[in-house]
Amino acid sequence: MRYESIAIHGGRMDDREKKAVNYPIYLSSTFAQPSLDQFQEFVYSRGNNPTRSNVENLAAELEDAKYGLVLASGMAATSLVFGLLKQGDKVLINNNVYGGTWRFVSNVFADHGIEYEIVNDFNNYNFDTADSNVKMVFIETPSNPLLEITDIRKVSAEAKRKEILTVVDNTFLTSYFQKPLNLGADIVVYSATKYYAGHSDILAGLVMVNNDELYAKLKFLQNTYGGILSPIDSFLLARGIKTLSLRLDRHQKNAWLVAQYFQQHPAVKNVYYPGLKSHKNHEIQRSQADGDGGVLSIRLNDGWDSKKFIEGLKIFDLAVSLGGVESLICHPASMTHESYALELQNKIGIDNKLLRLAVGLEHQEDILEDISNALKEAKI
């Protein structure tokens, strides 16, 4: 079956007599076993729950992955993957990643004797210069919030040559637009809070993997850490996935129109969206992804006030997160990437003029009209 059909019909099938078309919610912490020498698939819900297993299987099918793990949040998923590291190991990360990931790397790693190094451009990084204790590469592509693109094939191949794991945060595109495992990555992580769930009503995380040994380690950590998704939220995540392709098509269509509008408006100095031919890594994006997603960032010119622009918007809510049906705008320097030191923000380009927009599913004319009116109010 193709993606849209798998999204609706994938996962576990209800094996009860009623044959429900929606997999049931199993609100049970524990499951009775037939005998001491006959334990079943489900024993205790922290280790495994039928409803959670359903959405894990569903997400794995969509990813072309052998295994899927679902967690209580995107950061729970990232933390699970970082749990593979040992004292003395080192991680390479790209220079703009989700603020929560940076907070973990820059604060928690040191307590566990783990090192990290920021790589400004993985596309031109020489892995032969990497320290011998580098065990993992963690990249976001497109990155948050500057929508930079990393060549997954190239980085994965070079990392594999040095026996380094490649982890890709694919939150912005999902498996509908990009499948990093098929491009050579070892592990894919998601904040499923975003596009997979799609309605700003739950937190969830996903980890995808093909390797049996890696899966066994991650499954052990999932059970040990206990940051699992509840049965009700697992059901809601599976429900959101059913319309994922439809929503992403509309998100992307609207984002493309907004990006083009900004590109031609005198108020906007920079537009960061990989779908634009002006994007520095547009060709890499075309080579590895089938779409560009619904997120873009802009930097206003000096003659326009960012605060007034935000306050002038009626459809776009000022809020963190993305991927819901509604349009959101945020100020990365103070809202999503405030954990970055000011010096690092300035070095990367996360300044007070930078704004990130998650374009929703509203009518395109309403979205453009809202932006146009807000820019008029923002003129100094």
Coordinates of N, CA, C and O in Angstrom, one line a residue, residues 67-204:
Y67 N 11.4 -1.0 13.2 CA 10.9 -0.8 14.5 C 10.5 0.7 14.8 O 11.2 1.6 14.2
G68 N 9.5 0.9 15.6 CA 9.2 2.2 16.1 C 8.9 2.2 17.6 O 8.5 1.2 18.1
L69 N 9.3 3.3 18.2 CA 9.1 3.4 19.7 C 8.4 4.8 19.9 O 8.8 5.8 19.3
V70 N 7.4 4.8 20.7 CA 6.7 6.1 20.9 C 6.9 6.5 22.4 O 6.9 5.6 23.3
L71 N 7.2 7.8 22.6 CA 7.5 8.3 23.9 C 6.5 9.4 24.3 O 5.7 9.8 23.5
A72 N 6.7 9.9 25.5 CA 5.8 10.9 26.1 C 6.0 12.3 25.5 O 5.1 13.2 25.7
S73 N 7.1 12.6 24.8 CA 7.3 13.9 24.2 C 8.5 13.7 23.2 O 9.2 12.7 23.2
G74 N 8.7 14.8 22.4 CA 9.8 14.8 21.5 C 11.1 14.7 22.3 O 12.1 14.1 21.9
M75 N 11.2 15.5 23.4 CA 12.4 15.4 24.2 C 12.7 14.1 24.9 O 13.8 13.7 25.1
A76 N 11.6 13.4 25.2 CA 11.7 12.0 25.7 C 12.3 11.1 24.7 O 13.2 10.2 25.0
A77 N 12.0 11.3 23.4 CA 12.5 10.6 22.3 C 14.0 10.9 22.1 O 14.9 10.0 22.0
T78 N 14.4 12.2 22.2 CA 15.8 12.5 22.0 C 16.6 12.0 23.2 O 17.7 11.5 23.1
S79 N 16.0 12.1 24.4 CA 16.7 11.7 25.6 C 17.0 10.2 25.5 O 18.0 9.7 26.0
L80 N 16.0 9.4 25.0 CA 16.1 8.0 24.8 C 17.3 7.7 24.0 O 18.2 6.8 24.3
V81 N 17.5 8.4 22.9 CA 18.6 8.1 21.9 C 19.9 8.5 22.6 O 20.9 7.8 22.5
F82 N 19.9 9.6 23.3 CA 21.2 10.0 24.0 C 21.5 9.0 25.1 O 22.7 9.0 25.6
G83 N 20.6 8.2 25.5 CA 20.8 7.2 26.5 C 21.7 6.1 26.0 O 22.2 5.3 26.8
L84 N 22.0 6.0 24.7 CA 22.9 5.1 24.1 C 24.4 5.4 24.4 O 25.2 4.6 24.3
L85 N 24.6 6.7 24.8 CA 26.0 7.2 25.0 C 26.5 6.8 26.3 O 25.8 6.6 27.3
K86 N 27.8 6.7 26.4 CA 28.5 6.3 27.6 C 29.5 7.4 28.0 O 29.9 8.3 27.2
Q87 N 30.0 7.4 29.3 CA 31.0 8.3 29.7 C 32.2 8.3 28.8 O 32.7 7.2 28.5
G88 N 32.6 9.5 28.4 CA 33.8 9.6 27.5 C 33.4 9.7 26.1 O 34.3 10.0 25.2
D89 N 32.1 9.4 25.7 CA 31.7 9.6 24.3 C 31.5 11.0 23.9 O 31.4 11.9 24.8
K90 N 31.5 11.3 22.6 CA 31.4 12.6 22.1 C 30.3 12.6 21.0 O 30.2 11.7 20.2
V91 N 29.5 13.7 20.9 CA 28.5 13.9 19.9 C 28.8 15.1 19.1 O 29.1 16.2 19.6
L92 N 28.6 15.0 17.8 CA 28.6 16.2 16.9 C 27.2 16.6 16.6 O 26.4 15.8 16.3
I93 N 26.9 17.9 16.7 CA 25.6 18.4 16.4 C 25.7 19.6 15.5 O 26.7 20.3 15.5
N94 N 24.7 19.8 14.7 CA 24.7 21.0 13.9 C 24.4 22.3 14.7 O 23.8 22.2 15.8
N95 N 24.7 23.4 14.2 CA 24.8 24.6 15.1 C 23.4 25.2 15.4 O 23.4 26.1 16.3
N96 N 22.4 24.9 14.7 CA 21.1 25.4 15.2 C 20.1 24.2 15.2 O 19.8 23.6 14.2
V97 N 19.8 23.8 16.4 CA 18.9 22.6 16.6 C 17.8 23.1 17.6 O 17.9 24.2 18.1
Y98 N 16.8 22.3 17.8 CA 15.8 22.7 18.7 C 16.3 23.1 20.1 O 17.3 22.4 20.6
G99 N 15.8 24.1 20.7 CA 16.3 24.6 21.9 C 16.3 23.6 23.0 O 17.3 23.6 23.9
G100 N 15.4 22.7 23.1 CA 15.4 21.6 24.1 C 16.5 20.7 23.9 O 17.1 20.2 24.9
T101 N 16.8 20.4 22.7 CA 18.0 19.5 22.4 C 19.3 20.2 22.8 O 20.1 19.5 23.4
W102 N 19.4 21.5 22.5 CA 20.6 22.2 22.9 C 20.7 22.3 24.4 O 21.8 22.1 25.0
R103 N 19.6 22.5 25.1 CA 19.6 22.5 26.6 C 20.1 21.2 27.2 O 20.8 21.2 28.1
F104 N 19.7 20.1 26.6 CA 20.1 18.8 27.0 C 21.6 18.6 26.8 O 22.4 18.3 27.7
V105 N 22.1 18.9 25.6 CA 23.5 18.7 25.2 C 24.4 19.6 26.0 O 25.4 19.2 26.5
S106 N 24.0 20.9 26.2 CA 24.9 21.9 26.9 C 24.8 21.8 28.4 O 25.7 22.4 29.0
N107 N 23.9 21.1 28.9 CA 23.7 21.0 30.4 C 23.9 19.6 31.0 O 24.6 19.4 31.9
V108 N 23.2 18.7 30.4 CA 23.1 17.3 31.0 C 24.3 16.5 30.6 O 24.8 15.7 31.4
F109 N 24.8 16.7 29.4 CA 26.0 15.9 29.0 C 27.1 15.9 30.0 O 27.7 14.9 30.3
A110 N 27.5 17.1 30.4 CA 28.6 17.3 31.3 C 28.5 16.4 32.6 O 29.5 15.9 33.1
D111 N 27.3 16.3 33.1 CA 27.0 15.6 34.3 C 27.3 14.1 34.1 O 27.5 13.3 35.1
H112 N 27.3 13.6 32.9 CA 27.5 12.2 32.6 C 28.8 12.0 31.9 O 29.0 10.8 31.4
G113 N 29.7 13.0 31.8 CA 31.0 12.8 31.2 C 30.9 12.6 29.7 O 31.8 12.0 29.1
I114 N 29.9 13.2 29.1 CA 29.8 13.1 27.6 C 30.1 14.5 27.0 O 29.8 15.5 27.6
E115 N 30.9 14.5 25.9 CA 31.3 15.7 25.3 C 30.4 16.0 24.0 O 29.8 15.1 23.5
Y116 N 30.5 17.2 23.6 CA 29.8 17.6 22.3 C 30.6 18.6 21.6 O 31.4 19.3 22.2
E117 N 30.4 18.7 20.3 CA 31.1 19.6 19.4 C 30.1 20.2 18.4 O 29.3 19.4 17.8
I118 N 30.0 21.5 18.2 CA 29.1 22.1 17.3 C 29.8 22.2 15.9 O 30.9 22.6 15.8
V119 N 29.1 21.7 14.9 CA 29.6 21.7 13.5 C 28.8 22.7 12.8 O 27.5 22.6 12.7
N120 N 29.4 23.7 12.2 CA 28.7 24.8 11.5 C 28.2 24.4 10.2 O 27.2 24.9 9.7
D121 N 28.9 23.5 9.5 CA 28.4 23.0 8.2 C 28.8 21.6 7.9 O 29.9 21.3 7.5
F122 N 27.9 20.7 8.2 CA 28.1 19.3 8.0 C 28.3 18.9 6.6 O 29.0 17.9 6.3
N123 N 27.8 19.7 5.7 CA 28.0 19.4 4.3 C 29.4 19.4 3.8 O 29.8 18.9 2.8
N124 N 30.2 20.2 4.5 CA 31.7 20.3 4.2 C 32.6 19.9 5.4 O 33.7 20.2 5.4
Y125 N 32.0 19.1 6.3 CA 32.8 18.6 7.4 C 33.7 17.4 7.0 O 33.2 16.5 6.3
N126 N 34.9 17.4 7.5 CA 35.8 16.3 7.2 C 35.8 15.4 8.4 O 36.4 15.7 9.4
F127 N 35.2 14.2 8.2 CA 35.1 13.3 9.3 C 36.4 12.7 9.7 O 36.6 12.1 10.8
D128 N 37.4 12.8 8.8 CA 38.8 12.3 9.2 C 39.4 13.1 10.3 O 40.4 12.7 10.9
T129 N 38.9 14.3 10.5 CA 39.4 15.2 11.6 C 38.6 15.0 12.9 O 38.9 15.6 13.9
A130 N 37.6 14.1 12.9 CA 36.7 13.9 14.1 C 37.6 13.2 15.2 O 38.4 12.3 14.9
D131 N 37.4 13.6 16.4 CA 38.0 12.9 17.5 C 37.6 11.4 17.6 O 36.5 11.1 17.2
S132 N 38.5 10.6 18.1 CA 38.3 9.2 18.1 C 37.1 8.8 19.0 O 36.6 7.7 18.9
N133 N 36.7 9.7 20.0 CA 35.7 9.3 20.9 C 34.3 9.8 20.4 O 33.3 9.7 21.1
V134 N 34.2 10.3 19.1 CA 32.9 10.7 18.5 C 32.2 9.4 18.2 O 32.6 8.6 17.4
K135 N 31.0 9.2 18.9 CA 30.2 8.0 18.7 C 28.8 8.3 18.0 O 28.1 7.4 17.6
M136 N 28.5 9.6 17.9 CA 27.2 9.9 17.4 C 27.2 11.3 16.7 O 27.9 12.2 17.1
V137 N 26.5 11.4 15.6 CA 26.2 12.6 14.9 C 24.7 12.9 15.0 O 23.9 12.0 14.7
F138 N 24.3 14.1 15.5 CA 22.9 14.4 15.7 C 22.6 15.6 14.8 O 23.2 16.7 15.1
I139 N 21.8 15.5 13.8 CA 21.5 16.6 12.9 C 20.0 16.8 12.8 O 19.2 15.8 12.9
E140 N 19.6 18.0 12.6 CA 18.2 18.4 12.2 C 18.3 18.9 10.8 O 19.2 19.7 10.5
T141 N 17.5 18.4 9.9 CA 17.4 18.9 8.6 C 16.0 18.7 8.0 O 15.5 17.6 7.9
P142 N 15.3 19.8 7.7 CA 15.7 21.2 7.9 C 15.9 21.5 9.4 O 15.2 21.0 10.3
S143 N 16.8 22.5 9.7 CA 17.2 22.8 11.1 C 16.2 23.9 11.6 O 15.5 24.5 10.9
N144 N 16.2 24.0 12.9 CA 15.4 24.9 13.7 C 16.2 25.9 14.4 O 17.0 25.6 15.2
P145 N 16.1 27.2 14.0 CA 15.0 27.8 13.3 C 15.4 28.4 11.9 O 14.6 29.0 11.2
L146 N 16.6 28.1 11.4 CA 17.1 28.7 10.2 C 16.9 27.9 9.0 O 17.4 28.3 7.9
L147 N 16.3 26.7 9.1 CA 15.9 25.9 8.0 C 17.1 25.5 7.1 O 17.0 25.5 5.9
E148 N 18.2 25.3 7.7 CA 19.4 24.8 7.0 C 19.3 23.3 6.7 O 18.7 22.6 7.4
I149 N 19.9 23.0 5.6 CA 19.7 21.6 5.1 C 21.1 20.8 5.1 O 22.1 21.4 4.7
T150 N 21.0 19.6 5.6 CA 22.2 18.8 5.7 C 22.0 17.6 4.8 O 21.0 17.0 4.7
D151 N 23.1 17.3 4.0 CA 23.0 16.2 3.1 C 23.1 14.9 3.9 O 24.2 14.5 4.4
I152 N 21.9 14.2 4.1 CA 21.9 13.1 4.9 C 22.7 11.9 4.4 O 23.4 11.2 5.1
R153 N 22.6 11.7 3.1 CA 23.3 10.6 2.4 C 24.8 10.8 2.7 O 25.5 9.8 3.1
K154 N 25.3 12.0 2.5 CA 26.8 12.2 2.6 C 27.2 12.0 4.0 O 28.2 11.3 4.3
V155 N 26.5 12.7 5.0 CA 26.9 12.6 6.4 C 26.8 11.2 6.9 O 27.7 10.7 7.6
S156 N 25.7 10.5 6.5 CA 25.6 9.1 7.0 C 26.7 8.2 6.5 O 27.2 7.3 7.2
A157 N 27.0 8.3 5.2 CA 28.1 7.5 4.6 C 29.4 7.8 5.3 O 30.2 6.8 5.6
E158 N 29.7 9.0 5.5 CA 31.0 9.4 6.2 C 31.0 8.9 7.6 O 32.1 8.5 8.1
A159 N 29.9 9.1 8.3 CA 29.9 8.7 9.7 C 30.0 7.1 9.8 O 30.7 6.6 10.7
K160 N 29.3 6.4 8.9 CA 29.4 5.0 8.9 C 30.8 4.5 8.7 O 31.2 3.5 9.3
R161 N 31.5 5.2 7.8 CA 32.9 4.8 7.6 C 33.8 4.9 8.8 O 34.7 4.2 9.0
K162 N 33.4 5.8 9.7 CA 34.1 6.0 11.0 C 33.4 5.3 12.2 O 33.8 5.5 13.3
E163 N 32.4 4.4 11.9 CA 31.7 3.7 12.9 C 31.0 4.6 13.9 O 31.0 4.4 15.1
I164 N 30.4 5.7 13.3 CA 29.7 6.7 14.1 C 28.2 6.6 13.8 O 27.8 6.5 12.6
L165 N 27.3 6.6 14.8 CA 25.9 6.6 14.5 C 25.4 7.9 14.0 O 25.8 9.0 14.5
T166 N 24.5 7.9 13.1 CA 23.9 9.1 12.5 C 22.4 9.1 13.0 O 21.6 8.2 12.7
V167 N 22.1 10.2 13.7 CA 20.7 10.4 14.2 C 20.1 11.6 13.5 O 20.8 12.7 13.5
V168 N 18.9 11.5 13.0 CA 18.3 12.7 12.3 C 17.0 13.0 13.0 O 16.1 12.2 13.1
D169 N 16.9 14.3 13.4 CA 15.6 14.8 13.8 C 14.8 15.3 12.6 O 15.2 16.3 12.0
N170 N 13.8 14.6 12.3 CA 13.0 14.8 11.0 C 11.7 15.4 11.3 O 10.7 15.3 10.5
T171 N 11.6 16.1 12.4 CA 10.3 16.7 12.9 C 9.6 17.6 11.8 O 8.4 17.5 11.6
F172 N 10.4 18.4 11.2 CA 9.8 19.4 10.3 C 9.2 18.8 9.0 O 8.2 19.4 8.5
L173 N 9.7 17.6 8.6 CA 9.2 17.0 7.4 C 8.3 15.8 7.5 O 7.5 15.5 6.7
T174 N 8.6 15.0 8.6 CA 7.9 13.7 8.8 C 8.3 12.7 7.7 O 8.9 13.1 6.7
S175 N 7.9 11.5 7.9 CA 8.2 10.5 6.9 C 7.5 10.7 5.6 O 7.8 10.0 4.5
Y176 N 6.5 11.6 5.6 CA 5.7 11.8 4.3 C 6.6 12.6 3.3 O 6.5 12.3 2.1
F177 N 7.5 13.4 3.8 CA 8.3 14.2 2.9 C 9.8 13.7 2.8 O 10.5 14.0 1.9
Q178 N 10.2 13.0 3.9 CA 11.6 12.6 4.0 C 11.8 11.4 4.8 O 11.2 11.3 5.9
K179 N 12.6 10.4 4.4 CA 12.8 9.2 5.1 C 14.3 9.0 5.3 O 15.0 8.3 4.5
P180 N 14.8 9.5 6.4 CA 16.3 9.5 6.6 C 16.9 8.1 6.7 O 18.0 7.9 6.3
L181 N 16.1 7.1 7.2 CA 16.7 5.7 7.2 C 17.0 5.2 5.8 O 18.0 4.5 5.6
N182 N 16.2 5.6 4.9 CA 16.4 5.2 3.5 C 17.6 5.9 2.9 O 18.1 5.5 1.8
L183 N 18.0 7.0 3.5 CA 19.2 7.8 3.0 C 20.4 7.4 3.8 O 21.5 8.0 3.5
G184 N 20.4 6.4 4.7 CA 21.6 5.9 5.4 C 21.6 6.2 6.9 O 22.6 5.7 7.5
A185 N 20.7 7.0 7.4 CA 20.7 7.3 8.8 C 20.5 6.0 9.6 O 19.8 5.1 9.2
D186 N 21.0 6.0 10.9 CA 20.8 4.9 11.8 C 19.5 5.0 12.6 O 18.8 4.0 12.9
I187 N 19.2 6.2 13.0 CA 18.1 6.5 13.9 C 17.4 7.7 13.5 O 18.0 8.7 13.1
V188 N 16.1 7.8 13.5 CA 15.3 9.0 13.3 C 14.4 9.3 14.5 O 13.8 8.4 15.1
V189 N 14.4 10.6 14.9 CA 13.6 11.0 16.0 C 12.6 12.1 15.6 O 12.9 12.8 14.6
Y190 N 11.5 12.1 16.3 CA 10.5 13.1 16.0 C 9.9 13.7 17.3 O 9.7 12.9 18.3
S191 N 9.6 14.9 17.2 CA 8.5 15.4 18.1 C 7.2 15.2 17.4 O 6.8 15.9 16.6
A192 N 6.6 14.1 17.8 CA 5.3 13.8 17.2 C 4.2 14.7 17.7 O 3.0 14.6 17.2
T193 N 4.5 15.5 18.7 CA 3.6 16.5 19.1 C 3.2 17.4 17.9 O 2.0 17.9 17.9
K194 N 4.1 17.5 16.9 CA 3.9 18.5 15.8 C 3.0 17.9 14.8 O 1.8 17.7 15.0
Y195 N 3.6 17.6 13.6 CA 2.7 17.2 12.5 C 2.0 15.8 12.6 O 0.9 15.7 12.1
Y196 N 2.7 14.9 13.2 CA 2.1 13.6 13.4 C 0.7 13.7 14.1 O -0.3 13.2 13.7
A197 N 0.8 14.3 15.3 CA -0.5 14.4 16.1 C -1.3 15.5 15.4 O -2.5 15.3 15.2
G198 N -0.7 16.6 15.1 CA -1.3 17.6 14.2 C -2.4 18.5 14.7 O -2.9 19.3 13.9
H199 N -2.8 18.5 16.0 CA -3.9 19.3 16.4 C -3.6 20.0 17.7 O -4.5 20.5 18.4
S200 N -2.3 20.1 18.1 CA -1.9 20.9 19.3 C -2.6 20.4 20.6 O -2.9 21.2 21.4
D201 N -2.9 19.1 20.7 CA -3.6 18.7 21.8 C -2.9 17.6 22.7 O -3.4 17.2 23.8
I202 N -1.8 17.1 22.2 CA -1.0 16.1 22.9 C 0.5 16.3 22.7 O 0.9 17.0 21.8
L203 N 1.3 15.8 23.6 CA 2.7 15.7 23.5 C 3.1 14.2 23.1 O 2.5 13.3 23.7
A204 N 4.0 14.1 22.2 CA 4.4 12.7 21.9 C 5.8 12.8 21.2 O 6.1 13.8 20.6

